[in-house]
CSV table of C-alpha atoms (C1' of nucleotides) in Angstrom, one decimal:
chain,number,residue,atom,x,y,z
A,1,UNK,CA,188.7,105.4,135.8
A,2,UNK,CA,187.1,104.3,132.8
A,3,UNK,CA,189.3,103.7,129.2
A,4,UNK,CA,189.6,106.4,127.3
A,5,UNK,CA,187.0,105.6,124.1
A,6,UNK,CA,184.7,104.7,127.0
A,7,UNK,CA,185.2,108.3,128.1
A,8,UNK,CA,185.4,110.2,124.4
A,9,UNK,CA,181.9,108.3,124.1
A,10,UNK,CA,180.4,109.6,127.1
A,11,UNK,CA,181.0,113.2,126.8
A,12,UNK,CA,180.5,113.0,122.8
A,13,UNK,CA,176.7,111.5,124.1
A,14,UNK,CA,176.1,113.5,126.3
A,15,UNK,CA,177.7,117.0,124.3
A,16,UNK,CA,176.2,116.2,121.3
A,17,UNK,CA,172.9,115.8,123.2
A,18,UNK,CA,173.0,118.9,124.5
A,19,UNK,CA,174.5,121.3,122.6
A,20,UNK,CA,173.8,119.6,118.6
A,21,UNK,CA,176.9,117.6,116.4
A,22,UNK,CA,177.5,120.1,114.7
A,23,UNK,CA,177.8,122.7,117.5
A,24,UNK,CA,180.2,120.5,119.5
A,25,UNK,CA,183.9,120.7,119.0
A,26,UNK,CA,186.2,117.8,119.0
A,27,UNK,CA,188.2,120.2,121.8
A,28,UNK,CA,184.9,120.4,123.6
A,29,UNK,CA,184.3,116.5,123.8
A,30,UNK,CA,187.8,116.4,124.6
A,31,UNK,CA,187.8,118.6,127.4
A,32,UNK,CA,185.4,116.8,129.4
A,33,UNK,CA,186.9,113.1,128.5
A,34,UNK,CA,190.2,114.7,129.6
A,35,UNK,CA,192.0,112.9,127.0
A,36,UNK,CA,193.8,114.8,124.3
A,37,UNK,CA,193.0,116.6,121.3
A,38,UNK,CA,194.5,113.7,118.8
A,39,UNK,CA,192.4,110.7,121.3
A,40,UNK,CA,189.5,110.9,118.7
A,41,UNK,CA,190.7,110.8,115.7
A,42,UNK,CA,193.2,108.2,116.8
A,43,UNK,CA,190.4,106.2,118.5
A,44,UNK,CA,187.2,106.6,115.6
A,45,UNK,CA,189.0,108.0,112.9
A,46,UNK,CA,187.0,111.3,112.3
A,47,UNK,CA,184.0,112.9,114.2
A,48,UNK,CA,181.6,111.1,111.5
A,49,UNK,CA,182.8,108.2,113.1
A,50,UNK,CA,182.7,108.9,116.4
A,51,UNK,CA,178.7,109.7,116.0
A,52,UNK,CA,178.4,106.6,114.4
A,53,UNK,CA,180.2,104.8,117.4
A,54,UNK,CA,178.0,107.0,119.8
A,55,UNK,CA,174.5,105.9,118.2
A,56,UNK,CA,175.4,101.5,118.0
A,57,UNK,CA,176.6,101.9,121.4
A,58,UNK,CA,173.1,102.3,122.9
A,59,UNK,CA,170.7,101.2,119.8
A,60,UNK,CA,172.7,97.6,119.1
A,61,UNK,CA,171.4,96.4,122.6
A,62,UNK,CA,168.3,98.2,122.5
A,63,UNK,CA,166.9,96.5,119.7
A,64,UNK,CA,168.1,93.1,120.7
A,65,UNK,CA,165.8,93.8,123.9
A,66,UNK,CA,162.6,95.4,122.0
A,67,UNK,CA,163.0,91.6,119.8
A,68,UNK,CA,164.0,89.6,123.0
A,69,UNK,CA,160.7,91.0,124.6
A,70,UNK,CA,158.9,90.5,120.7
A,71,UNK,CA,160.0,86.9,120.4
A,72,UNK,CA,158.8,86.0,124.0
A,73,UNK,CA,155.9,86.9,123.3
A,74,UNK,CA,155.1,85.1,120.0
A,75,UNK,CA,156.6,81.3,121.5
A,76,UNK,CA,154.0,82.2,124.7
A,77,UNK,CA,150.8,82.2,122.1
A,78,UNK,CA,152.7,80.3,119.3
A,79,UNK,CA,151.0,81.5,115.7
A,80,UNK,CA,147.9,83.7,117.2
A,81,UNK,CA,148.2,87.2,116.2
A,82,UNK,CA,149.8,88.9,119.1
A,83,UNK,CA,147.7,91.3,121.3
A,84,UNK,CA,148.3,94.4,120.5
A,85,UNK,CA,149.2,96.3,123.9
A,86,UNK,CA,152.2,93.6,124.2
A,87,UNK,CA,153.8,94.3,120.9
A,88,UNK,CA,153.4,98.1,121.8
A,89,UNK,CA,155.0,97.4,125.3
A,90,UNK,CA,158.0,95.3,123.6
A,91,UNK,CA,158.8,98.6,121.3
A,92,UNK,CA,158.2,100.9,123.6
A,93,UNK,CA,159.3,100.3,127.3
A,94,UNK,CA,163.3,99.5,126.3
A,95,UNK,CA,163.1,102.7,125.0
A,96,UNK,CA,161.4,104.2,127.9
A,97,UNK,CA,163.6,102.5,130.3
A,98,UNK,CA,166.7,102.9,128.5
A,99,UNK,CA,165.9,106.8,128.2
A,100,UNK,CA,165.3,107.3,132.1
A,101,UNK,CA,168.4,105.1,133.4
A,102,UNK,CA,170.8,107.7,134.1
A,103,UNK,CA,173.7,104.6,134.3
A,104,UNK,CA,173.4,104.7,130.5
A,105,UNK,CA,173.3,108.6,130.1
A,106,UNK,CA,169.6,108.0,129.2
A,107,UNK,CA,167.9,111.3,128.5
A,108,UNK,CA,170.6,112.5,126.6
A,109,UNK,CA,171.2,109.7,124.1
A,110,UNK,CA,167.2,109.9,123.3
A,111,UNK,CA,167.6,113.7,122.6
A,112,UNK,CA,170.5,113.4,120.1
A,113,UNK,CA,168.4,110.1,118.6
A,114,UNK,CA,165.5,112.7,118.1
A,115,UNK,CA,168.0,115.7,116.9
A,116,UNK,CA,168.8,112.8,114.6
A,117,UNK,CA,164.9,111.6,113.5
A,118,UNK,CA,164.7,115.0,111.5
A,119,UNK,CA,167.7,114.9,110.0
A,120,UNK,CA,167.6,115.0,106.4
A,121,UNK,CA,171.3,114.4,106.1
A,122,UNK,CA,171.3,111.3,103.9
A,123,UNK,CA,174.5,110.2,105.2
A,124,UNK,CA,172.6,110.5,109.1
A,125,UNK,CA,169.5,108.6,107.3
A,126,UNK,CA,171.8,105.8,106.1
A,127,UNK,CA,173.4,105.3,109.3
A,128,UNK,CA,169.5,104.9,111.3
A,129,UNK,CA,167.9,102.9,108.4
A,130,UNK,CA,171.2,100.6,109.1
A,131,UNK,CA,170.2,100.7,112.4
A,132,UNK,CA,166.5,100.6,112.9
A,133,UNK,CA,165.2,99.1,109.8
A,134,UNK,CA,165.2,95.5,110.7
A,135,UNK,CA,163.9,96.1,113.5
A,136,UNK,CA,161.0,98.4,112.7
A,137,UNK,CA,159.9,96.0,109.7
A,138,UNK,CA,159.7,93.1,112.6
A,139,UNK,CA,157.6,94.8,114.6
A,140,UNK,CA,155.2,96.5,111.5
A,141,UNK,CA,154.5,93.1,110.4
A,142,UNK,CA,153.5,91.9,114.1
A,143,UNK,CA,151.3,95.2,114.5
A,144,UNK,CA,149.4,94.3,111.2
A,145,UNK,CA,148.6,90.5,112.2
A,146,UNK,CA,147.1,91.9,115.5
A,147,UNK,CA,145.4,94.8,113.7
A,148,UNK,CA,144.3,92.6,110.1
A,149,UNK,CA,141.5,94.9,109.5
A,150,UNK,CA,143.0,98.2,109.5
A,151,UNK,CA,144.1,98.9,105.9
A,152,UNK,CA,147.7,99.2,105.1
A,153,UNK,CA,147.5,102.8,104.4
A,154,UNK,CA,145.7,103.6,108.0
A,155,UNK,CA,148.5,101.0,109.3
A,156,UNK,CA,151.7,102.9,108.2
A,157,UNK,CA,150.2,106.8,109.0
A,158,UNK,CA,149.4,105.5,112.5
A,159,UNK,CA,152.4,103.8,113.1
A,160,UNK,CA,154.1,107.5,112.3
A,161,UNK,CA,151.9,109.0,114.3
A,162,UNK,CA,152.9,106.1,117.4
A,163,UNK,CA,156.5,107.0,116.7
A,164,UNK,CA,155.7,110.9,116.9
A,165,UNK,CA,154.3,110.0,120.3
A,166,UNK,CA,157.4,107.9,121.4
A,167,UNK,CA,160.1,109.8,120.3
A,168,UNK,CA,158.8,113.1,121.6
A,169,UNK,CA,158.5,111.7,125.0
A,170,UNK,CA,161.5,110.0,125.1
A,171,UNK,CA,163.5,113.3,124.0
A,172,UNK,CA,161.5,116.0,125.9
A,173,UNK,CA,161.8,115.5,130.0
A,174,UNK,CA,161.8,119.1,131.3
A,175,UNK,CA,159.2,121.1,129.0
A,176,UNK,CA,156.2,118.6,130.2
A,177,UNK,CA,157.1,119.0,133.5
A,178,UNK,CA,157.3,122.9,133.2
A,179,UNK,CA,153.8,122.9,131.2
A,180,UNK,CA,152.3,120.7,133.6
A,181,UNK,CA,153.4,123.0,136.7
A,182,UNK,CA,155.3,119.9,138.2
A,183,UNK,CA,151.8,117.5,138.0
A,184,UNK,CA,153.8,115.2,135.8
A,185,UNK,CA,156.6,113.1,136.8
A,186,UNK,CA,159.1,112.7,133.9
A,187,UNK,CA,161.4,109.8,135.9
A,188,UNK,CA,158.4,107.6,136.4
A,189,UNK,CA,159.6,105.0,133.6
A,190,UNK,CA,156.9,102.8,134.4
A,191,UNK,CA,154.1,104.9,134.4
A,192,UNK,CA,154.8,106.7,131.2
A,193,UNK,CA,155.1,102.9,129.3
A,194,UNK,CA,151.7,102.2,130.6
A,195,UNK,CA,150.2,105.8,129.2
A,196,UNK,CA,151.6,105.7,126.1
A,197,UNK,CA,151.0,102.4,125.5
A,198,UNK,CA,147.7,103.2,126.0
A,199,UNK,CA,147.2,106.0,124.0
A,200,UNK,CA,148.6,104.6,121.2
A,201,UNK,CA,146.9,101.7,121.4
A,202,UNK,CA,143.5,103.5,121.6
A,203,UNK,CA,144.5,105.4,118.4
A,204,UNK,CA,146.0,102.4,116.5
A,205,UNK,CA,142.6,100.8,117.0
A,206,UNK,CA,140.3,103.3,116.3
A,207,UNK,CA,137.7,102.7,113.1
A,208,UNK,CA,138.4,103.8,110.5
A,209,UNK,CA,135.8,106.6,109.5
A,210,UNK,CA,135.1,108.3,106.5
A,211,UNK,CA,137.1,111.9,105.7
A,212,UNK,CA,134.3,114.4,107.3
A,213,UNK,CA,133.8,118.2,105.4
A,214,UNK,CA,134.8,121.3,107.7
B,1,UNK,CA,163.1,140.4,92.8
B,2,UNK,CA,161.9,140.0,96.4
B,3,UNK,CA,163.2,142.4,98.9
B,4,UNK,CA,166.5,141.7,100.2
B,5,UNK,CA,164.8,141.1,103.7
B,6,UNK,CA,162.6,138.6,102.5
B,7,UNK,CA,165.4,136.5,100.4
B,8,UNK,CA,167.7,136.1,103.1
B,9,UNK,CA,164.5,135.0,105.1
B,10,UNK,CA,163.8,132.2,103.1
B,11,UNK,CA,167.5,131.4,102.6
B,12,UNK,CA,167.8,131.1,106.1
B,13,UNK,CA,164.7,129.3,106.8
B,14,UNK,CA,165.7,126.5,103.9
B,15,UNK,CA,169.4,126.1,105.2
B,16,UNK,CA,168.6,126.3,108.4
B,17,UNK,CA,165.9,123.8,108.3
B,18,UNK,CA,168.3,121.3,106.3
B,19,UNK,CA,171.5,121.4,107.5
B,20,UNK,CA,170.7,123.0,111.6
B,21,UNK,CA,171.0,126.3,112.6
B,22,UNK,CA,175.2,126.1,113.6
B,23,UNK,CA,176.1,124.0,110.4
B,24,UNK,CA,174.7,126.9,108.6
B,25,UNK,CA,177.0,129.9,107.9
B,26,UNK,CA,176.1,133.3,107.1
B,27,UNK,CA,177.9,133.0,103.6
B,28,UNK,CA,175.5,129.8,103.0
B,29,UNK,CA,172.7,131.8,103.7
B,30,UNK,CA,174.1,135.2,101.3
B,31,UNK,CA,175.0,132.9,98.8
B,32,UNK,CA,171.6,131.6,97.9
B,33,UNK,CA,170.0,135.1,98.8
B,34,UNK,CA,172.7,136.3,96.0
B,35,UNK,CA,173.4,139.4,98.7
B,36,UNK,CA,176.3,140.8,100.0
B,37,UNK,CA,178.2,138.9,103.8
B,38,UNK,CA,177.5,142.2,106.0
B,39,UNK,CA,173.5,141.8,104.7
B,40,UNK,CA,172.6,139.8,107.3
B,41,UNK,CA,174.3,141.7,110.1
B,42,UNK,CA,173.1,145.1,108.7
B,43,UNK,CA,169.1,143.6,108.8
B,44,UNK,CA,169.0,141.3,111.7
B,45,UNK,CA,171.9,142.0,113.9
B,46,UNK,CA,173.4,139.0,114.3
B,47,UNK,CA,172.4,135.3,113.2
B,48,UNK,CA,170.7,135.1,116.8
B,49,UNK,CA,168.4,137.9,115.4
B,50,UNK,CA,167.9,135.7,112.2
B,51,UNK,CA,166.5,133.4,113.8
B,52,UNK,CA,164.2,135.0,115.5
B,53,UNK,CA,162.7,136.7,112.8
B,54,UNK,CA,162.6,133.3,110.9
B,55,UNK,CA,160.5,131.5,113.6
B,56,UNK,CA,158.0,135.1,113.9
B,57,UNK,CA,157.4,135.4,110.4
B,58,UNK,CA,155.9,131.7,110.6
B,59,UNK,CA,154.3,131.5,114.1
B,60,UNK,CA,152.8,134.7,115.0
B,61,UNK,CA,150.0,134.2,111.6
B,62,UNK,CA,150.4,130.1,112.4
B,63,UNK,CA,148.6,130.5,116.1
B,64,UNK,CA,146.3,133.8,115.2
B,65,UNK,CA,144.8,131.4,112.8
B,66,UNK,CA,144.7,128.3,115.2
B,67,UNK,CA,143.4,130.8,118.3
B,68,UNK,CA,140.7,132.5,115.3
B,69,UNK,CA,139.3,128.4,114.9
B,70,UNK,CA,138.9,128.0,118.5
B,71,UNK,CA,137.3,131.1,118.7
B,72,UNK,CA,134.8,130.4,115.8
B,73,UNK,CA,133.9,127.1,117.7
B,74,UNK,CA,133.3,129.0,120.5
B,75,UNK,CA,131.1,131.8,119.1
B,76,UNK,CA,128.8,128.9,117.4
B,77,UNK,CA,128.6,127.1,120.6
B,78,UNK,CA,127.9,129.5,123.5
B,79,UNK,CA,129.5,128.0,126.7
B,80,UNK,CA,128.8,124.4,126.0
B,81,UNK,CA,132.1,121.9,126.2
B,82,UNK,CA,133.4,122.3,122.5
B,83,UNK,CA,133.7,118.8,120.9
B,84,UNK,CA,137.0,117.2,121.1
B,85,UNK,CA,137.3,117.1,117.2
B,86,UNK,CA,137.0,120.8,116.3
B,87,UNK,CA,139.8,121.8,119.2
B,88,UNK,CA,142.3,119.3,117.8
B,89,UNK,CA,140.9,120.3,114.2
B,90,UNK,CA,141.3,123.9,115.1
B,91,UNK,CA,145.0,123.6,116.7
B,92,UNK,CA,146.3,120.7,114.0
B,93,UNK,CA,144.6,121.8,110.6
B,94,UNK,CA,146.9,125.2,110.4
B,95,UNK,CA,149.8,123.6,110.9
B,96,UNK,CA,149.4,120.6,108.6
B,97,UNK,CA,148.5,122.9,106.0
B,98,UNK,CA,151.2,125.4,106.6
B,99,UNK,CA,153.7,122.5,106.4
B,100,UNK,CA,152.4,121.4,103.2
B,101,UNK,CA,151.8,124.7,101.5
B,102,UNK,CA,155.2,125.0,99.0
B,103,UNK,CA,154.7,128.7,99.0
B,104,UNK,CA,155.0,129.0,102.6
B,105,UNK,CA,158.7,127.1,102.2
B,106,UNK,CA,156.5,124.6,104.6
B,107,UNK,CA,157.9,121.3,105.0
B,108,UNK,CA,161.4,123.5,105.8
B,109,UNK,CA,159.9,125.2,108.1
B,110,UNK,CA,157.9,122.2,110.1
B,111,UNK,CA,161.6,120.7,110.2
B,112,UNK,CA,163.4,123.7,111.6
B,113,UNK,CA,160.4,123.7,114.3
B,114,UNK,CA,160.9,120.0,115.1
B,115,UNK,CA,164.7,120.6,115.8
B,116,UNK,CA,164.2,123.6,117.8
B,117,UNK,CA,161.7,121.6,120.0
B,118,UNK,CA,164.4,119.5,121.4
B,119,UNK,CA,166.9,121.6,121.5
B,120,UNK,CA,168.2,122.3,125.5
B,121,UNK,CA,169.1,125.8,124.3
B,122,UNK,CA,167.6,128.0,127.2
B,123,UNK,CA,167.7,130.9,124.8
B,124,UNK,CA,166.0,128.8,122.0
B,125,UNK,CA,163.5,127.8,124.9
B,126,UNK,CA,162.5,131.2,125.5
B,127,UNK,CA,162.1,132.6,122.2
B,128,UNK,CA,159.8,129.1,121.7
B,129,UNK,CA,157.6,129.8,125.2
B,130,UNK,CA,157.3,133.9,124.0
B,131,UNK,CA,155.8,132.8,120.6
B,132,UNK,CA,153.9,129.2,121.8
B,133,UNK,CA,153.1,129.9,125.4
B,134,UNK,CA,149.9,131.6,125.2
B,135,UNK,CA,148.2,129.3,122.4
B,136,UNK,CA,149.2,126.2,124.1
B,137,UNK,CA,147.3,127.8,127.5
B,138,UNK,CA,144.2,128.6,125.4
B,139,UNK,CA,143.7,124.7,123.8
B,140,UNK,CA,145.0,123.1,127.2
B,141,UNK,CA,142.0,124.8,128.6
B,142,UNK,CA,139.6,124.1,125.8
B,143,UNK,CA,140.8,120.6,125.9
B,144,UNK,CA,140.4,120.4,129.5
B,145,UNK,CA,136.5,121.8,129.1
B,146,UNK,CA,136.4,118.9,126.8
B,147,UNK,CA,137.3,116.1,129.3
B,148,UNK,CA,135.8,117.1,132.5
B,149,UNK,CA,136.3,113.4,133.6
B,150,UNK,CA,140.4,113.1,132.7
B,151,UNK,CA,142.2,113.6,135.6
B,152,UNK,CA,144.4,116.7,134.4
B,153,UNK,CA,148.2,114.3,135.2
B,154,UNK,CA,146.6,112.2,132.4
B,155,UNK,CA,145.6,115.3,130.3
B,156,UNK,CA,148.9,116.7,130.5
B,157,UNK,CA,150.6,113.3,129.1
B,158,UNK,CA,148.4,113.0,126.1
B,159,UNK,CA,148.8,116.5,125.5
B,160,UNK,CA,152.6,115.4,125.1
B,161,UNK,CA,152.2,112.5,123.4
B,162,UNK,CA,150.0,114.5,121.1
B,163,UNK,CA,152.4,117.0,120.2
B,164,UNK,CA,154.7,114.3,119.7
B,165,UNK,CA,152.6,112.8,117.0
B,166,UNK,CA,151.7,116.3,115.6
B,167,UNK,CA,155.3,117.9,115.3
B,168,UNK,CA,156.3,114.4,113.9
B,169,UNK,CA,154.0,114.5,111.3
B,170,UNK,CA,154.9,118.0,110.5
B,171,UNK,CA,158.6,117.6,110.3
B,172,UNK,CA,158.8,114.0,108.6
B,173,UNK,CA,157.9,114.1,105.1
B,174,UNK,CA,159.8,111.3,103.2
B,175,UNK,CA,160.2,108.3,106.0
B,176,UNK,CA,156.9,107.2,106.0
B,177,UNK,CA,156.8,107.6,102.2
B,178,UNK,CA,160.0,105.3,101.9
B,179,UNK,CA,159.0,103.0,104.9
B,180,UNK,CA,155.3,102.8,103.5
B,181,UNK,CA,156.5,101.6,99.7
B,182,UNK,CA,155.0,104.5,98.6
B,183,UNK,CA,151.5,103.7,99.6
B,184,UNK,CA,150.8,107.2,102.1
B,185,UNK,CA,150.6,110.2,100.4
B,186,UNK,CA,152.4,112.9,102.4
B,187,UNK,CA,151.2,116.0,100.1
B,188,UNK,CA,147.5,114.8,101.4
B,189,UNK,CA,147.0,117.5,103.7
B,190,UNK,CA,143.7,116.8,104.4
B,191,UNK,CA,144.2,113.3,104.6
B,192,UNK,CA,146.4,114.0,107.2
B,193,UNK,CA,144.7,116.0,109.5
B,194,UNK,CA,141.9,114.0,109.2
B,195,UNK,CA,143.6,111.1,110.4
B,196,UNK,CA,145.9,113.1,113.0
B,197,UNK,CA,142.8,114.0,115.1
B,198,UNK,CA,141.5,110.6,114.9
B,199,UNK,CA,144.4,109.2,116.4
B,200,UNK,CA,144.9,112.1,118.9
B,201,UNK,CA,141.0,112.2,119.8
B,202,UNK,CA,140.8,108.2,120.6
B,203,UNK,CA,143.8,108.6,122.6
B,204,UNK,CA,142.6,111.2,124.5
B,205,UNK,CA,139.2,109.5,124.9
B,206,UNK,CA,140.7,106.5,126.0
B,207,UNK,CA,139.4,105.3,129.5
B,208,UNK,CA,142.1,105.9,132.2
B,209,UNK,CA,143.0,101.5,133.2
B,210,UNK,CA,145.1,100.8,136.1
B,211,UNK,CA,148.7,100.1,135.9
B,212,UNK,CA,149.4,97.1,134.8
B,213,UNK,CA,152.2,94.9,136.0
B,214,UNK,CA,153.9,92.5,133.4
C,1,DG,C1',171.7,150.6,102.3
C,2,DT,C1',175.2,147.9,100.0
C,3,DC,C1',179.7,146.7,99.2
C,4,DT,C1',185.1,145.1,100.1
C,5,DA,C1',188.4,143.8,103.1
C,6,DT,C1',189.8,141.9,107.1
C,7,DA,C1',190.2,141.2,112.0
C,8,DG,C1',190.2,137.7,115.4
C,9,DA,C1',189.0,133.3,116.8
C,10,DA,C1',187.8,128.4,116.4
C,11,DC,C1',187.6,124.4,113.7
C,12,DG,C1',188.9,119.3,112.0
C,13,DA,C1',192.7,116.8,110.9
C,14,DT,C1',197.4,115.2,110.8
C,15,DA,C1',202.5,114.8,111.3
C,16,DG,C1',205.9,113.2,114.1
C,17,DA,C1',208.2,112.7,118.8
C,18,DC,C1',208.0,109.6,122.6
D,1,DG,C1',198.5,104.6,122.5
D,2,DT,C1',199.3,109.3,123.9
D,3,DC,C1',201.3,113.6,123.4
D,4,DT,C1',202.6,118.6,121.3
D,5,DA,C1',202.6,121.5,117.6
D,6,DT,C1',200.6,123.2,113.7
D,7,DC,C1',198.6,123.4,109.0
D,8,DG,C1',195.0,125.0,106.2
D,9,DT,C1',190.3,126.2,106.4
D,10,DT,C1',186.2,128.5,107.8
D,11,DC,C1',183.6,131.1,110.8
D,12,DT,C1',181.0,135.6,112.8
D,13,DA,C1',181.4,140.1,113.1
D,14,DT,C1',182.8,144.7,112.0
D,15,DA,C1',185.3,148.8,110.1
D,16,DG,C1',185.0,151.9,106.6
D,17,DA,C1',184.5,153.3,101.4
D,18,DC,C1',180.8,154.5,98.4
DNA sequence: GTCTATAGAACGATAGAC
DNA sequence: GTCTATCGTTCTATAGAC
């Protein structure tokens, strides 16, 4: 039997995943975590922070890993700009892993992450810049030593359109699988880090060509 | 004075777009449409039927004009391969505009699309596969006819990470702005398609490369 | 077709016993 | 630290006057 915020968390993950935060009932999460109705506010102090307690649990040790992975890297080739498919790989393949390791309730925590992306709920904003902004500025500056001819402005637009790339996949597991007619295997963690590395990597280093007429 | 029809439809599709479909009420919604509680319920039948009509009134001319671009490739070109370009043009350009088109409440839109898209809702599913099924069919094949030498596993993953990138791009309008100190313009609708099928085409393009083991 | 009024249910949060 | 009980609020939906 696990404690009881260990098991508010859990079903708050996995609830708020599925069924939206706002959609999800504090007697819902509490249901599940069989605990009683008072456990969260007792335990996080509101359902604000409970959400906020749901999202470090899993992103803290993430982004330790995607730098642990960064700074190996850079002490292997000292100050040469890093190659580029390794700095994708260090972003991408905690993530990847993290969201197909079903010990850590993987699937769902990307999905709420994603719900969470497109919110424009500046309190919700706040709480991921807190979370993801050191990080991402880390790994911006290592993409534009490896990539030092791509202007600035072709830098940031393709590092949205990477993280469109990312975050979709790590949120959607069913729908390719349903498009695909069961050709694609969503659990092969592996194999989707070395596809999308690639494909982002291809488009990250693509010239950069003049605006064409239609 | 707009019809009362159409002002709870862009009420909705504004709330619902920036604060999620259940953390928007139906006196949210009547409020800004300045009409009556029972409006809604009297037009649309429920807020299930809101919905709906919000996501129809968007899509249905959204994919005639994406399936009327393919088609216009394929008229000038006979039965040759159409270019890789002018498919992702023809299923990207609508949208982009669309989404930045103020009149067409666009950016609200895009984001009420991007949440939907993750959301496990079954019933949200459906309504998404009725109004997206048969477009996505049409380019998958086009894009297909455009990579005879892509294994179709490989198509079908870039397809994903493509709408990844895409319906990122379409819902996100202010990170990149903030994270890019201002320097990407995200009104640049042209810009942006332009450089959304760039990226998408030399992803797609890319050479399939063995797995790699790190 | 548009309103008022309200039914009926669910919500977040808290007080206070143990 | 965990429980019961409940307050005050807000919700969707509908009944029925006009």
């Amino acid at each position: 039997m696990v404690d009881t915020k260990t098991a508010i968390l859990d079903a708050a993950e996995h609830l708020f995943s599925s069924k939206g935060f706002d959609a999800t009932s504090l007697r819902d999460i509490n249901a599940i975590a069989q605990v009683n109705l008072a456990a969260v506010n007792y335990h996080f102090g509101s359902k604000d922070g409970l959400i906020q307690s749901v999202l470090e649990r899993r992103i803290v040790p993430l982004n330790i890993e995607r730098l642990r992975l960064l700074d190996q890297c850079e002490a292997r080739l000292g100050n040469d700009a890093l190659p580029l498919n390794e700095i994708l790989e260090a972003l991408i393949a905690p993530a990847v892993r993290l969201s197909r390791d079903p010990k850590a309730g993987g699937e769902d925590f990307m999905r709420l992450l994603g719900r969470l992306f497109i919110e424009p709920n500046p309190k919700v904003q706040t709480i991921l810049e807190a979370l993801f902004g050191e990080t991402g500025r880390r790994f911006i500056k290592a993409l534009k030593q490896s990539l030092p001819n791509l202007p600035e402005v072709e830098l940031f637009w393709r590092v949205n359109f990477a993280t469109g790339a990312m975050a979709h996949t790590l949120c959607d597991t069913s729908r390719l699988e349903f498009i695909s007619g069961g050709v694609c295997d969503p659990n092969d963690a592996e194999g989707i880090i070395h596809r999308l590395v690639a494909f982002i990597a291809a488009g990250m280093r693509e010239p950069v060509s003049a605006t064409h007429t239609l």
